[in-house]
Short mmCIF file of C-alpha atoms in Angstrom, two decimals:
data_model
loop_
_atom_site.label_atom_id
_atom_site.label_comp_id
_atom_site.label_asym_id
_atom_site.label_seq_id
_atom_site.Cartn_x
_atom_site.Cartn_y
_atom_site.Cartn_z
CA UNK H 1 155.70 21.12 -7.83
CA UNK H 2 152.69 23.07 -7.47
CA UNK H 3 149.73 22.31 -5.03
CA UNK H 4 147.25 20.10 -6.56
CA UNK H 5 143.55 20.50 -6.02
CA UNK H 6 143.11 17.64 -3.85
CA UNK H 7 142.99 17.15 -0.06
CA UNK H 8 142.76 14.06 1.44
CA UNK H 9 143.14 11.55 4.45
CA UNK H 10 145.16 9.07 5.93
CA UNK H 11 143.94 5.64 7.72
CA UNK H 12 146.49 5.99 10.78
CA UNK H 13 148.77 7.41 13.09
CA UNK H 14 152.01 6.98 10.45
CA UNK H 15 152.19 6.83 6.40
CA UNK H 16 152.39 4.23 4.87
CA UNK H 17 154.38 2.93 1.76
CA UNK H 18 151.29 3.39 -0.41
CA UNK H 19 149.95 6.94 1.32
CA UNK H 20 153.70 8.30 0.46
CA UNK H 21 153.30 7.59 -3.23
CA UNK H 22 149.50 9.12 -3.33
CA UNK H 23 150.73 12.33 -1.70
CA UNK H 24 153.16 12.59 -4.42
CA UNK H 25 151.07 12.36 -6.75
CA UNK H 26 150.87 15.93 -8.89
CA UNK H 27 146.92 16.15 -8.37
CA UNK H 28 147.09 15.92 -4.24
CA UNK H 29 147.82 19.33 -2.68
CA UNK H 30 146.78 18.42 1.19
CA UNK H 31 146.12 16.42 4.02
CA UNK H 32 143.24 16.36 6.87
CA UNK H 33 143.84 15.03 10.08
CA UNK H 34 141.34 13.81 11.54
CA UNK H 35 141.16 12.13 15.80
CA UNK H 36 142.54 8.41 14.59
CA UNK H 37 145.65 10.30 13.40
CA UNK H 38 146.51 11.44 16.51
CA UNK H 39 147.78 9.41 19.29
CA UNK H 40 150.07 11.70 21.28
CA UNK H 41 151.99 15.31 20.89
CA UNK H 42 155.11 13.54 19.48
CA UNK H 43 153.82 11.02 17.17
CA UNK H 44 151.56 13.94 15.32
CA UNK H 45 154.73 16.17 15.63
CA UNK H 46 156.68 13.50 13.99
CA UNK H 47 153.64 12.74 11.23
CA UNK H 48 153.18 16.40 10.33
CA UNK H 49 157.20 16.79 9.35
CA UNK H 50 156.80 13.60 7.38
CA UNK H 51 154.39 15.01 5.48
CA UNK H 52 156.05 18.05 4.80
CA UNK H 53 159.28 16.17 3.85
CA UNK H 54 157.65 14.50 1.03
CA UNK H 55 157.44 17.52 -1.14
CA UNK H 56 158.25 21.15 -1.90
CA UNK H 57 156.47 23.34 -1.36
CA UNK H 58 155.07 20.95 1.27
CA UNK H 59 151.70 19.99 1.32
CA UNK H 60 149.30 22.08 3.08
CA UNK H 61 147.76 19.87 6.81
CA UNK H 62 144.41 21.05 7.85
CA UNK H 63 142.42 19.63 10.80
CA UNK H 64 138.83 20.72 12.15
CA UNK H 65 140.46 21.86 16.14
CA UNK H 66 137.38 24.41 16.59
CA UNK H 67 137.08 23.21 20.11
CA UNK H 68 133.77 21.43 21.75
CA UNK H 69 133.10 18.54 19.91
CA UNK H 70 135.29 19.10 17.16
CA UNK H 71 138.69 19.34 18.19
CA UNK H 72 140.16 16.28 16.83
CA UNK H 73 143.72 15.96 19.16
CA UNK H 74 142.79 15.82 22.79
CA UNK H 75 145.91 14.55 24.65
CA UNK H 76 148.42 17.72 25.62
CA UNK H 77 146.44 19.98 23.73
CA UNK H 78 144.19 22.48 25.40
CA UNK H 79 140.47 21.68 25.82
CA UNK H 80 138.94 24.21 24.16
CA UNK H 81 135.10 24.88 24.83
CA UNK H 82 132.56 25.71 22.54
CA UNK H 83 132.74 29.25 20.59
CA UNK H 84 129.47 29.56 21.85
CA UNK H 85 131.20 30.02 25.31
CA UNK H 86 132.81 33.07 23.97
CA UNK H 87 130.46 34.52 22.80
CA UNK H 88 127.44 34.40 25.30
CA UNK H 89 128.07 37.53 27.24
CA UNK H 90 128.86 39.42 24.04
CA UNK H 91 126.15 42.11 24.33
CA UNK H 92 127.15 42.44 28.16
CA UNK H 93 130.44 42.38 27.89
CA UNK H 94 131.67 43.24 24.40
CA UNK H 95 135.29 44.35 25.55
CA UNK H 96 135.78 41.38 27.51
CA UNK H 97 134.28 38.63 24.62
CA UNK H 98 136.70 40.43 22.39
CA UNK H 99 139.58 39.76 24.22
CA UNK H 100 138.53 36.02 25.06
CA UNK H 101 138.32 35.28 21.35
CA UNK H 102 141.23 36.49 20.74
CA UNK H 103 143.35 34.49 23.28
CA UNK H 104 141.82 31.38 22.26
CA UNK H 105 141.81 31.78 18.70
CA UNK H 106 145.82 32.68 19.32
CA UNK H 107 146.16 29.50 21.45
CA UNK H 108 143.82 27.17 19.22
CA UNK H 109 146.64 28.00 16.22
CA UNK H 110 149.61 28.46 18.55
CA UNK H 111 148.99 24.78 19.59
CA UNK H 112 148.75 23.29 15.99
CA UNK H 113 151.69 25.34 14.32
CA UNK H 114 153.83 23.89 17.55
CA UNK H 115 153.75 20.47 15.88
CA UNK H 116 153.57 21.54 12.15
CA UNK H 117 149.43 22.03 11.39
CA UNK H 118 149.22 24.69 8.55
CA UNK H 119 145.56 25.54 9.54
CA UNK H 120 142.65 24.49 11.27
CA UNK H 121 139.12 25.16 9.22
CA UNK H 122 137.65 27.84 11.29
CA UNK H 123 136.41 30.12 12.58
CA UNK H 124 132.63 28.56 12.01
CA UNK H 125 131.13 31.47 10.68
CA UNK H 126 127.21 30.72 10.79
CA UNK H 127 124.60 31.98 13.16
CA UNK H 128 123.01 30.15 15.85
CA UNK H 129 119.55 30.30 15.01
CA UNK H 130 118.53 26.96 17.64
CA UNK H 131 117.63 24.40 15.02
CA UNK H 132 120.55 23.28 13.37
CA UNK H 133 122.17 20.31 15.41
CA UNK H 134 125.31 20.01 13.26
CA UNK H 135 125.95 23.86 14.14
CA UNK H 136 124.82 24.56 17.35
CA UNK H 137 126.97 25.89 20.01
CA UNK H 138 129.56 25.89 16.89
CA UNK H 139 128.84 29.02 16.22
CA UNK H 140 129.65 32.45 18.38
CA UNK H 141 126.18 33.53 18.21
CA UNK H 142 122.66 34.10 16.79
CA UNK H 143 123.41 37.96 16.03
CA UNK H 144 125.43 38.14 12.80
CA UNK H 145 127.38 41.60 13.70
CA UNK H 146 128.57 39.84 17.09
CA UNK H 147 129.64 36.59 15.43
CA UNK H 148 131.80 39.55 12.54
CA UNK H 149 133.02 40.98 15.54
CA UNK H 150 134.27 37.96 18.01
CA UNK H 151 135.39 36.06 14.87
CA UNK H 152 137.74 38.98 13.90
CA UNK H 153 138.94 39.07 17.50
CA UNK H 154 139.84 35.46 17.05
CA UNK H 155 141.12 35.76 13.86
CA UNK H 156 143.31 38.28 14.90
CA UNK H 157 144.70 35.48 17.21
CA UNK H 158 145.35 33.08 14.99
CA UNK H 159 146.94 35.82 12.51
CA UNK H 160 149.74 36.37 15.08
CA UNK H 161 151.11 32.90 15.15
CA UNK H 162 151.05 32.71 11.42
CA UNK H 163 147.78 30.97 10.71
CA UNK H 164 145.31 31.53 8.18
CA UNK H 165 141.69 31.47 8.72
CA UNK H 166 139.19 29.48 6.33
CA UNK H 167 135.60 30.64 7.14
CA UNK H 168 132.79 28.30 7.37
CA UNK H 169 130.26 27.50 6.08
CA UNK H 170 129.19 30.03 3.09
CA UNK H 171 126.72 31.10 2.55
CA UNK H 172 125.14 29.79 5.69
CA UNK H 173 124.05 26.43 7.62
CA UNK H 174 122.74 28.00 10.96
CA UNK H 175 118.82 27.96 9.56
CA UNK H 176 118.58 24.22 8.09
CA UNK H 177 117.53 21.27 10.78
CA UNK H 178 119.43 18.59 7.95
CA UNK H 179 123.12 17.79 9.37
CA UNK H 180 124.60 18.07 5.35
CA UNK H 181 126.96 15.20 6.94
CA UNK H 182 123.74 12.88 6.70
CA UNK H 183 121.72 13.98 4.35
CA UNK H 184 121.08 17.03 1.69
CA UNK H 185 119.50 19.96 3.63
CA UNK H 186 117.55 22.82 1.65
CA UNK H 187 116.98 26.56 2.62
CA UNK H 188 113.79 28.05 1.31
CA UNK H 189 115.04 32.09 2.22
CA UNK H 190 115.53 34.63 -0.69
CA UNK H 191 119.30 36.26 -1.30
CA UNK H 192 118.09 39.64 0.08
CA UNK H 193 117.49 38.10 3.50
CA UNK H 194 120.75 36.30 3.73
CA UNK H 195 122.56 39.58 2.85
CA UNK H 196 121.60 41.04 5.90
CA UNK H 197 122.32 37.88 8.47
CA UNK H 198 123.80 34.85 7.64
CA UNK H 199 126.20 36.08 4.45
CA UNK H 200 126.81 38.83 6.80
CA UNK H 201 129.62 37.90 8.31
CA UNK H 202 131.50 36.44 4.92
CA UNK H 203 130.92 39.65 3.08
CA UNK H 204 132.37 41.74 6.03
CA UNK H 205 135.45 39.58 6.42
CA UNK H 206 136.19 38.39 3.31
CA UNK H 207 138.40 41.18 1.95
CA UNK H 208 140.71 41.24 4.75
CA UNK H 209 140.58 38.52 7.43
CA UNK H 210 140.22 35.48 5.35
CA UNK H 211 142.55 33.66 3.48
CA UNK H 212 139.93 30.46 2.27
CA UNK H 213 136.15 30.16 2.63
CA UNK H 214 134.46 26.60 2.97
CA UNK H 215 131.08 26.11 0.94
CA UNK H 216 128.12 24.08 2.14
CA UNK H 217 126.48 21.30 0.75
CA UNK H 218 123.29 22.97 1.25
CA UNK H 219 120.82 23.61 -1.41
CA UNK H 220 119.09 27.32 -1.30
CA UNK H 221 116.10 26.47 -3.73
CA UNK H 222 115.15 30.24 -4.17
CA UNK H 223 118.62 31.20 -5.29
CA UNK H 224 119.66 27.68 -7.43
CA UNK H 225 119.31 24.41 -7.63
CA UNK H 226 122.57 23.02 -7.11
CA UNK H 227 124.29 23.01 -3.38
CA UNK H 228 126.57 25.70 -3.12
CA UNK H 229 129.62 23.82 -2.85
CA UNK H 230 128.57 22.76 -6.49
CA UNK H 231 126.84 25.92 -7.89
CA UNK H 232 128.63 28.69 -10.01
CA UNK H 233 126.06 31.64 -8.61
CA UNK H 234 127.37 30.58 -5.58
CA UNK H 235 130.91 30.53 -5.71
CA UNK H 236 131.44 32.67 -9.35
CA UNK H 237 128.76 35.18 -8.82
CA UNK H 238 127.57 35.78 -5.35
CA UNK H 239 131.82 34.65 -3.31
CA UNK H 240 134.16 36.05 -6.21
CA UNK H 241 131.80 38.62 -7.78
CA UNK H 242 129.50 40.27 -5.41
CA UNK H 243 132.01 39.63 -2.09
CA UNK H 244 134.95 40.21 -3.88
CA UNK H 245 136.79 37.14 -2.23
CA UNK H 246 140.00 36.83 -3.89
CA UNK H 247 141.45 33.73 -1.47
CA UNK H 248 141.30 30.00 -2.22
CA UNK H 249 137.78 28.33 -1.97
CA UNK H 250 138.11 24.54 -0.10
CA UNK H 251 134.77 22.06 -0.49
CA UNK H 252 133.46 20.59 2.97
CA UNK H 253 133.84 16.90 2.61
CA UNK H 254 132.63 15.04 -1.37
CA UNK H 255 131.99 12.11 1.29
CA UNK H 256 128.90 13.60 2.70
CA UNK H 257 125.55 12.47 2.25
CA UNK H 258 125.05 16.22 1.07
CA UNK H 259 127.19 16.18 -1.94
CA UNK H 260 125.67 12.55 -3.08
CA UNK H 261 123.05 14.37 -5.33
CA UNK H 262 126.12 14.86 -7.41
CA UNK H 263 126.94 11.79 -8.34
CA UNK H 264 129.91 9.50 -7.66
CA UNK H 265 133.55 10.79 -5.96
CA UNK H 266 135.20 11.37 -9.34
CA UNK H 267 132.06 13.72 -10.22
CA UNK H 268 131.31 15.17 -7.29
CA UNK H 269 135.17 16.53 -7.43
CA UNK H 270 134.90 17.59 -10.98
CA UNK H 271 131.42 19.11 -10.44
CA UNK H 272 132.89 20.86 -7.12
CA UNK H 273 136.50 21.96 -8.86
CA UNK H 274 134.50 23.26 -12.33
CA UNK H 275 131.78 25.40 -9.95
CA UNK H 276 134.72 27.94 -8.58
CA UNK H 277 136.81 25.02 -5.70
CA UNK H 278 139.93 25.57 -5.62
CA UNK H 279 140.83 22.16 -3.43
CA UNK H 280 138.20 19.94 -2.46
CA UNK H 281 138.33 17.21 0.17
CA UNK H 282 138.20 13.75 -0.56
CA UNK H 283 138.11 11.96 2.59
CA UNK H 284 136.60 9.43 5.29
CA UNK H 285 136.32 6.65 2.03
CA UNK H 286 139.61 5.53 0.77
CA UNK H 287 138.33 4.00 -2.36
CA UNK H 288 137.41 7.34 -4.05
CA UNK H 289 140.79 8.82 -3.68
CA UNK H 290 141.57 6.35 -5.97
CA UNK H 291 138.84 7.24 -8.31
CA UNK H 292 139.06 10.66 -8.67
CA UNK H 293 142.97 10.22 -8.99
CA UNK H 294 142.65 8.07 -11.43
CA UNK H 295 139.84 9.99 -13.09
CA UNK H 296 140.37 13.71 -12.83
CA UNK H 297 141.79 15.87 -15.66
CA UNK H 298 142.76 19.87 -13.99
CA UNK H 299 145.02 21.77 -15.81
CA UNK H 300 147.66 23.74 -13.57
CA UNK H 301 146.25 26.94 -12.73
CA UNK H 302 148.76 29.21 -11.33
CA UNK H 303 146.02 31.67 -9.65
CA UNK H 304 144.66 28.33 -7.39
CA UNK H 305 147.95 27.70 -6.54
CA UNK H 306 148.59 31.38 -5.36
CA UNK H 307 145.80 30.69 -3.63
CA UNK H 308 146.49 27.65 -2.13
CA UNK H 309 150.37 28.82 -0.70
CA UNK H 310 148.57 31.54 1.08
CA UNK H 311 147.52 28.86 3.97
CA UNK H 312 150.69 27.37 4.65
CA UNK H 313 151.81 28.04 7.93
CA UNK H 314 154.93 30.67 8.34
CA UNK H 315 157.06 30.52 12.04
CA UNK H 316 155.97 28.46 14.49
CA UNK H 317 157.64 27.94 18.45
CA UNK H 318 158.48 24.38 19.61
CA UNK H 319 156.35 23.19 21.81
CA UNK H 320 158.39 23.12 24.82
CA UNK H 321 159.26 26.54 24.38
CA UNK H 322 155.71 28.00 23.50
CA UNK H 323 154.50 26.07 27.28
CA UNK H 324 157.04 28.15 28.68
CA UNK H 325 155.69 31.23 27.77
CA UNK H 326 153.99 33.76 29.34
CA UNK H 327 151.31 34.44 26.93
CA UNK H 328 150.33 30.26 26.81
CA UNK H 329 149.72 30.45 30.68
CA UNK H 330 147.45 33.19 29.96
CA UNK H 331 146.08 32.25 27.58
CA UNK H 332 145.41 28.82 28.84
CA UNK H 333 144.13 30.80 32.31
CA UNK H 334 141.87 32.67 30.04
CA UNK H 335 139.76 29.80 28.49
CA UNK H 336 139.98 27.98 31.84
CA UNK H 337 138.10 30.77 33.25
CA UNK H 338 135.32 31.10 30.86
CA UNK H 339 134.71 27.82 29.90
CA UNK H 340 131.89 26.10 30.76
CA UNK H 341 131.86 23.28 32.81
CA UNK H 342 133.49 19.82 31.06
CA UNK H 343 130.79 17.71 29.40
CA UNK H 344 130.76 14.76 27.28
CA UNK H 345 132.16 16.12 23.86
CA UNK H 346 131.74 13.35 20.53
CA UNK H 347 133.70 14.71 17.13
CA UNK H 348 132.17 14.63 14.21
CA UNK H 349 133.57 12.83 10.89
#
């Protein structure tokens, strides 16, 4: 059965009867964990294979685990700080940043792939330009050929455990005060000026490092009208034209208040799906699964699917074993070291 073109959620720690049958179902293609899925190493363990037992090719499971305030299993996983901690003595000490991203983006997917996550959705690709919220100390940094070069280093470290990377969030939130979560934020900058910052980072990393690319729901009123998670420049003309980008393009949540210019959850997936998405996410609203299940009409496309395989996960070292190891003490010793000092961290939906 091929992947479908939907990703959704599930209300608890275990499936149920009735989430069993909807991941079945020939349109569904993923799951997103998010923090009330996870109660302890073992029970997300034993969730994650019972996903992946319903189906083959299994379905893909994704989880936001950037680290800060959204890292979404706490208990026996590492506490990862901020990116922003890596990436703060970058022009100081560029060797030593380097190196630091790539331990931690090696031990951020090490940790998942021990218990059966096919990929987190990161690195957070936008700059830290001070005025976005939402983004903040998400990102690596305000300088877009230091946030290229740290999130290669850390891509590089989730590459070696067998994780893909899916780049956030193109072609840029880092300059908008509007959390898209909330409400529908708008960018008044011209193309040329994104070229050379915030796109920056997507067009360098794209061809090589990248495996999927999440859009915003952010509307750039000099370039089109629509949000780019919903506009064909966007995705058609600027991601697979211009860029190149040849891997599988997911939608940030249809739930958010920044896709609601759309229309319902059955439109804003077809809207999302017709614009260039490859999956989009239907979550945090269990009543429009249902819709747009009921409602959507995709034909099977074997290039998405292609697409989609790409970001399952390949190997991964129980999680006894992969504590054991040398390069997890170091690892863990590594982010212990640089992190800043523990603070109250909320994750956001």
């Amino acid at each position: 059965m091929a992947l479908g073109p939907l990703m959704v959620d599930l209300l608890g720690t275990e499936l149920s009867e009735t989430e069993k049958e909807m991941l079945k179902h020939p349109l569904v293609g993923g799951v997103i964990l998010f923090s009330r899925n996870f109660e302890s190493v073992e029970q997300i363990t034993r969730l994650c294979d019972d996903i992946h037992q319903l189906r083959q090719p299994h379905l893909l499971i994704s989880v936001d685990h950037e680290g800060g305030r959204v890292q979404r299993f706490r208990k026996g996983f590492s506490r990862l700080p901020p990116v922003a901690a890596i990436g703060k003595e970058y022009h100081q000490h560029p060797k030593l940043t380097l190196e630091r991203a790539e331990q931690t983006g090696w031990l951020m997917a090490a940790e998942l792939r021990s218990v059966g996550v096919d990929f987190s959705f990161a690195p957070v690709l936008d700059l830290d330009y001070g005025v976005s919220q939402v983004i903040g100390d998400r990102a690596f940094h305000r300088d877009p050929l230091a946030v290229t070069d740290i999130a290669r280093a850390y891509i590089q470290g989730m590459k070696r455990v067998w994780m893909s990377a899916v780049g956030k969030h193109f072609p840029g939130h880092g300059a908008v005060e509007v959390d898209s979560h909330l409400g529908l934020p708008v960018d008044s900058r011209h193309l040329e000026d994104m070229l050379q910052a915030d796109m920056l980072p997507f067009t360098r990393l794209c061809q090589t490092e990248l495996a999927g690319i999440m859009p915003a729901h952010i509307v750039y009123e000099n370039n089109d009208k629509l949000p780019a998670c919903f506009s064909p420049f966007w995705l058609q003309d600027m991601l697979r034209g211009k860029l190149q980008f040849q891997g599988a393009i997911l939608s940030d949540d249809l739930s958010m208040e920044g896709a609601a210019i759309m229309g319902g959850p059955l439109e804003r997936a077809e809207a999302a799906l017709s614009a260039g998405c490859d999956m989009v996410l239907v979550c945090n609203n269990p009543g429009s699964v249902e819709q747009v299940i009921d409602g959507l009409k995709v034909a099977t496309d074997p290039l998405r699917n292609a697409r989609l395989m790409r970001l399952h996960g390949r190997h991964s070292t129980p999680r006894h074993e992969l504590q054991q190891s040398a390069e997890w003490k170091q690892a863990v010793q590594t982010v212990m070291d640089y992190a800043p000092d523990p603070e109250m961290e909320l994750n956001l939906t």
